[in-house]
Tab-separated table of C-alpha atoms in Angstrom:
chain	number	residue	atom	x	y	z
A	1	MET	CA	85.905	82.652	126.405
A	2	VAL	CA	84.413	84.624	123.539
A	3	ILE	CA	81.266	86.685	124.117
A	4	GLU	CA	79.813	87.759	120.770
A	5	SER	CA	77.609	90.765	120.074
A	6	PHE	CA	76.503	91.123	116.452
A	7	PHE	CA	74.840	94.249	115.063
A	8	ASP	CA	73.079	95.206	111.850
A	9	SER	CA	75.128	98.355	111.286
A	10	LYS	CA	78.413	99.953	112.279
A	11	PRO	CA	76.734	102.866	114.125
A	12	GLU	CA	74.875	100.367	116.312
A	13	MET	CA	78.083	98.496	117.018
A	14	LEU	CA	80.011	101.664	117.838
A	15	SER	CA	77.254	102.788	120.181
A	16	ALA	CA	77.437	99.481	122.042
A	17	VAL	CA	81.221	99.608	122.347
A	18	GLN	CA	81.016	103.185	123.587
A	19	ALA	CA	78.518	102.153	126.261
A	20	HIS	CA	80.932	99.479	127.492
A	21	LEU	CA	83.806	101.948	127.469
A	22	LEU	CA	81.875	104.580	129.382
A	23	GLN	CA	80.819	102.043	131.969
A	24	SER	CA	84.438	100.967	132.439
A	25	ILE	CA	85.664	104.551	132.706
A	26	GLU	CA	83.062	105.601	135.242
A	27	SER	CA	83.509	102.439	137.315
A	28	ALA	CA	87.294	102.790	137.382
A	29	GLN	CA	87.157	106.470	138.290
A	30	GLN	CA	84.903	105.637	141.213
A	31	LYS	CA	87.037	102.692	142.339
A	32	TYR	CA	90.571	103.958	141.697
A	33	GLY	CA	90.159	107.682	141.147
A	34	ASN	CA	91.196	107.351	137.511
A	35	ALA	CA	90.634	105.164	134.448
A	36	LEU	CA	93.307	103.489	132.305
A	37	LEU	CA	92.465	102.656	128.694
A	38	ALA	CA	94.546	100.816	126.097
A	39	LEU	CA	93.391	101.915	122.648
A	40	SER	CA	94.262	100.823	119.114
A	41	GLY	CA	94.811	102.934	116.030
A	42	GLY	CA	93.174	102.447	112.651
A	43	SER	CA	90.240	103.873	110.748
A	44	SER	CA	87.594	101.606	112.302
A	45	PRO	CA	87.612	103.107	115.822
A	46	LYS	CA	87.963	106.724	114.632
A	47	PRO	CA	84.239	107.593	114.887
A	48	LEU	CA	84.099	105.847	118.255
A	49	TYR	CA	86.924	107.960	119.644
A	50	GLU	CA	85.497	111.176	118.224
A	51	SER	CA	82.125	110.412	119.796
A	52	LEU	CA	83.704	109.400	123.085
A	53	ALA	CA	85.595	112.692	123.142
A	54	GLN	CA	82.287	114.559	123.260
A	55	GLN	CA	81.070	112.755	126.370
A	56	ASP	CA	80.749	114.609	129.640
A	57	LEU	CA	83.535	112.937	131.592
A	58	ASP	CA	86.307	114.097	133.865
A	59	TRP	CA	88.991	113.544	131.255
A	60	SER	CA	91.712	114.706	133.644
A	61	ARG	CA	91.115	111.413	135.477
A	62	THR	CA	91.403	109.278	132.340
A	63	ARG	CA	94.717	108.002	130.993
A	64	ILE	CA	95.068	106.540	127.502
A	65	ALA	CA	97.892	104.231	126.486
A	66	LEU	CA	98.550	102.672	123.092
A	67	VAL	CA	97.977	99.006	122.345
A	68	ASP	CA	100.748	99.212	119.759
A	69	GLU	CA	102.762	101.613	117.667
A	70	ARG	CA	104.765	101.750	114.472
A	71	TRP	CA	108.317	102.878	115.199
A	72	VAL	CA	107.803	106.279	113.599
A	73	ASP	CA	107.958	109.739	115.119
A	74	LYS	CA	104.822	111.400	116.405
A	75	ASP	CA	104.786	113.873	113.506
A	76	HIS	CA	104.671	110.980	111.009
A	77	PRO	CA	101.289	110.308	109.301
A	78	ALA	CA	101.456	106.652	110.404
A	79	SER	CA	101.789	107.446	114.123
A	80	ASN	CA	99.053	105.867	116.246
A	81	GLU	CA	99.794	108.281	119.066
A	82	ALA	CA	99.191	111.293	116.829
A	83	PHE	CA	96.047	109.678	115.404
A	84	ILE	CA	94.507	109.113	118.832
A	85	GLU	CA	95.548	112.571	119.977
A	86	ARG	CA	93.707	114.088	117.004
A	87	CYS	CA	90.585	112.045	117.732
A	88	PHE	CA	90.528	113.367	121.298
A	89	SER	CA	91.421	116.946	120.437
A	90	SER	CA	88.079	118.562	121.296
A	91	GLY	CA	87.732	121.031	124.138
A	92	ALA	CA	85.910	118.456	126.239
A	93	CYS	CA	89.136	116.452	126.504
A	94	GLN	CA	91.321	119.132	128.017
A	95	GLY	CA	93.650	117.453	130.475
A	96	LEU	CA	93.589	114.055	128.767
A	97	ASN	CA	96.873	112.242	129.247
A	98	ILE	CA	98.146	109.931	126.476
A	99	ALA	CA	101.058	107.576	127.081
A	100	GLY	CA	102.838	106.931	123.802
A	101	LEU	CA	105.296	104.172	122.956
A	102	LYS	CA	107.675	105.828	120.490
A	103	ASN	CA	110.638	107.514	122.135
A	104	GLN	CA	113.962	108.937	120.975
A	105	ALA	CA	115.667	105.557	120.583
A	106	LYS	CA	116.752	104.705	117.057
A	107	SER	CA	115.067	101.303	117.157
A	108	ALA	CA	112.137	99.735	118.960
A	109	ALA	CA	114.493	97.265	120.618
A	110	ALA	CA	116.652	100.090	121.945
A	111	GLY	CA	113.572	101.954	123.179
A	112	LEU	CA	111.873	98.992	124.841
A	113	ALA	CA	113.224	99.476	128.370
A	114	ALA	CA	112.165	103.140	128.501
A	115	ALA	CA	108.714	102.319	127.146
A	116	GLU	CA	108.324	99.498	129.680
A	117	GLU	CA	109.207	101.860	132.504
A	118	GLN	CA	106.653	104.407	131.311
A	119	TYR	CA	103.899	101.790	131.141
A	120	ARG	CA	104.794	100.356	134.551
A	121	ARG	CA	104.405	103.855	135.989
A	122	LEU	CA	100.738	103.694	135.001
A	123	GLY	CA	100.496	101.688	138.187
A	124	ARG	CA	98.039	98.908	137.426
A	125	ALA	CA	96.351	96.847	134.749
A	126	PHE	CA	94.184	98.521	132.123
A	127	ASP	CA	90.493	98.936	132.814
A	128	PHE	CA	89.614	98.498	129.139
A	129	ALA	CA	91.652	97.262	126.175
A	130	LEU	CA	90.191	97.853	122.716
A	131	LEU	CA	91.607	95.847	119.839
A	132	GLY	CA	90.875	95.476	116.154
A	133	MET	CA	91.733	92.747	113.686
A	134	GLY	CA	93.238	92.797	110.212
A	135	THR	CA	92.352	90.703	107.200
A	136	ASP	CA	95.582	88.783	107.838
A	137	GLY	CA	94.369	87.703	111.277
A	138	HIS	CA	96.591	90.058	113.275
A	139	THR	CA	95.561	92.020	116.329
A	140	ALA	CA	97.623	94.609	118.197
A	141	SER	CA	100.973	94.204	116.382
A	142	TRP	CA	100.862	90.437	116.602
A	143	PHE	CA	101.420	89.724	112.918
A	144	PRO	CA	101.457	86.271	111.324
A	145	ARG	CA	104.856	84.579	111.656
A	146	ALA	CA	106.503	87.846	112.671
A	147	ASP	CA	109.862	88.006	114.381
A	148	GLY	CA	108.980	88.527	118.031
A	149	LEU	CA	105.520	86.953	117.828
A	150	ASP	CA	106.473	84.084	120.131
A	151	ASP	CA	107.592	86.577	122.769
A	152	ALA	CA	104.393	88.580	122.381
A	153	LEU	CA	102.219	85.530	122.947
A	154	SER	CA	104.356	83.721	125.519
A	155	SER	CA	102.588	82.450	128.633
A	156	GLN	CA	105.899	82.709	130.517
A	157	THR	CA	105.848	86.510	130.592
A	158	ASN	CA	106.217	87.959	134.087
A	159	ASP	CA	103.996	90.679	135.503
A	160	GLN	CA	106.663	93.324	134.938
A	161	GLN	CA	106.857	92.726	131.193
A	162	LEU	CA	104.043	94.466	129.331
A	163	LEU	CA	105.576	95.186	125.938
A	164	CYS	CA	107.578	93.516	123.219
A	165	VAL	CA	109.138	94.365	119.877
A	166	VAL	CA	107.794	92.768	116.712
A	167	HIS	CA	109.222	92.864	113.202
A	168	ALA	CA	106.390	91.957	110.861
A	169	ARG	CA	106.727	90.456	107.423
A	170	GLN	CA	105.904	93.259	105.020
A	171	SER	CA	102.488	92.934	103.406
A	172	GLU	CA	99.589	95.028	102.154
A	173	VAL	CA	98.359	95.116	105.750
A	174	THR	CA	101.612	96.272	107.356
A	175	GLY	CA	102.695	98.633	104.616
A	176	PRO	CA	106.348	99.658	104.888
A	177	TYR	CA	106.226	100.062	108.685
A	178	THR	CA	107.188	96.617	109.911
A	179	GLU	CA	109.042	97.614	113.079
A	180	ARG	CA	106.509	97.742	115.899
A	181	MET	CA	106.149	97.891	119.650
A	182	THR	CA	103.091	96.248	121.158
A	183	LEU	CA	101.392	95.123	124.325
A	184	ASN	CA	101.982	91.442	124.878
A	185	LYS	CA	99.278	88.848	125.443
A	186	HIS	CA	99.750	88.933	129.200
A	187	ALA	CA	99.160	92.693	129.385
A	188	VAL	CA	96.054	92.474	127.203
A	189	LEU	CA	94.488	89.595	129.124
A	190	ASN	CA	95.286	91.264	132.429
A	191	SER	CA	92.962	94.132	131.478
A	192	SER	CA	89.635	94.248	133.297
A	193	THR	CA	87.708	94.267	130.015
A	194	VAL	CA	89.007	93.187	126.602
A	195	ALA	CA	87.023	94.102	123.488
A	196	LEU	CA	87.678	93.092	119.882
A	197	MET	CA	85.912	95.183	117.245
A	198	ILE	CA	85.406	93.738	113.741
A	199	SER	CA	83.517	95.051	110.730
A	200	GLY	CA	82.950	93.755	107.217
A	201	GLN	CA	82.347	90.293	105.799
A	202	GLU	CA	85.998	89.694	104.883
A	203	LYS	CA	87.170	90.238	108.447
A	204	PHE	CA	84.266	88.205	109.802
A	205	ASP	CA	85.356	85.253	107.687
A	206	VAL	CA	88.914	85.624	109.000
A	207	TYR	CA	87.563	85.810	112.546
A	208	GLN	CA	85.608	82.586	112.103
A	209	THR	CA	88.677	80.854	110.686
A	210	ALA	CA	90.849	82.078	113.550
A	211	LYS	CA	88.688	80.318	116.123
A	212	ASN	CA	90.317	77.041	115.082
A	213	ALA	CA	93.477	78.228	113.329
A	214	ALA	CA	97.137	78.007	114.276
A	215	VAL	CA	98.200	81.019	116.297
A	216	GLN	CA	101.263	81.632	114.103
A	217	ASP	CA	99.001	81.975	111.056
A	218	HIS	CA	96.172	83.920	112.748
A	219	PRO	CA	97.590	85.542	115.898
A	220	VAL	CA	94.170	86.812	117.014
A	221	ALA	CA	93.543	83.141	117.807
A	222	ALA	CA	95.663	83.666	120.925
A	223	LEU	CA	92.739	85.634	122.329
A	224	LEU	CA	89.901	83.635	120.842
A	225	GLN	CA	91.133	80.197	121.871
A	226	GLN	CA	92.159	80.930	125.470
A	227	GLN	CA	89.765	80.297	128.360
A	228	GLU	CA	91.161	82.461	131.146
A	229	LYS	CA	89.594	85.760	130.073
A	230	ASP	CA	86.322	86.853	128.481
A	231	ILE	CA	86.867	88.496	125.092
A	232	HIS	CA	83.949	90.701	124.061
A	233	VAL	CA	83.659	90.555	120.274
A	234	PHE	CA	81.626	93.267	118.543
A	235	TYR	CA	80.786	92.758	114.878
A	236	ALA	CA	78.859	94.661	112.220
A	237	PRO	CA	78.789	94.120	108.432
């Protein structure tokens, strides 16, 4: 089920998402002793992460994992892990633990087992998963008609399988980095809270189309059309 929250400006939207995130973090730390977040890369959440990094939290009891990653090294400009690490680089975040996806394997397929093991060691489902959406209707690294998309969205996934490898069709959205590793649909929907953040009229139009579109053409539809989990959609122009 989709729960929509629309705002007049991006700062208002980001403030609302941050409030939800903080609530999830504090609740999880009280309940489990630590909080597990699955965060996405991209320019849209950058101010959110930088603001969140300034909050007075026990960051040593917060663990961040990646929703998805390009198969590039951490020192590469396109690395999501490096991007998130920079966003949370302030002194307030000393002790923050980030679980990346890229490892020393030459390919995402070869590195999948090691990445799966690392994510399983997190110990439980995510408390909060934050996703974005592209103008092509992708979310996470679920790209339209990509090789591996069926596996990513399969309802037959077992509880031990959290990740999959996707080879996207190159486009303006993907750029040259088409080899990806990503959380699968099961792992996302198993999160306590799932949020989808969208900004701009073009993406809003894609979002509206995806509500009734084929999943292969608009993979974000896999979240919007399912009924088992609430998806909190935050939108600002």
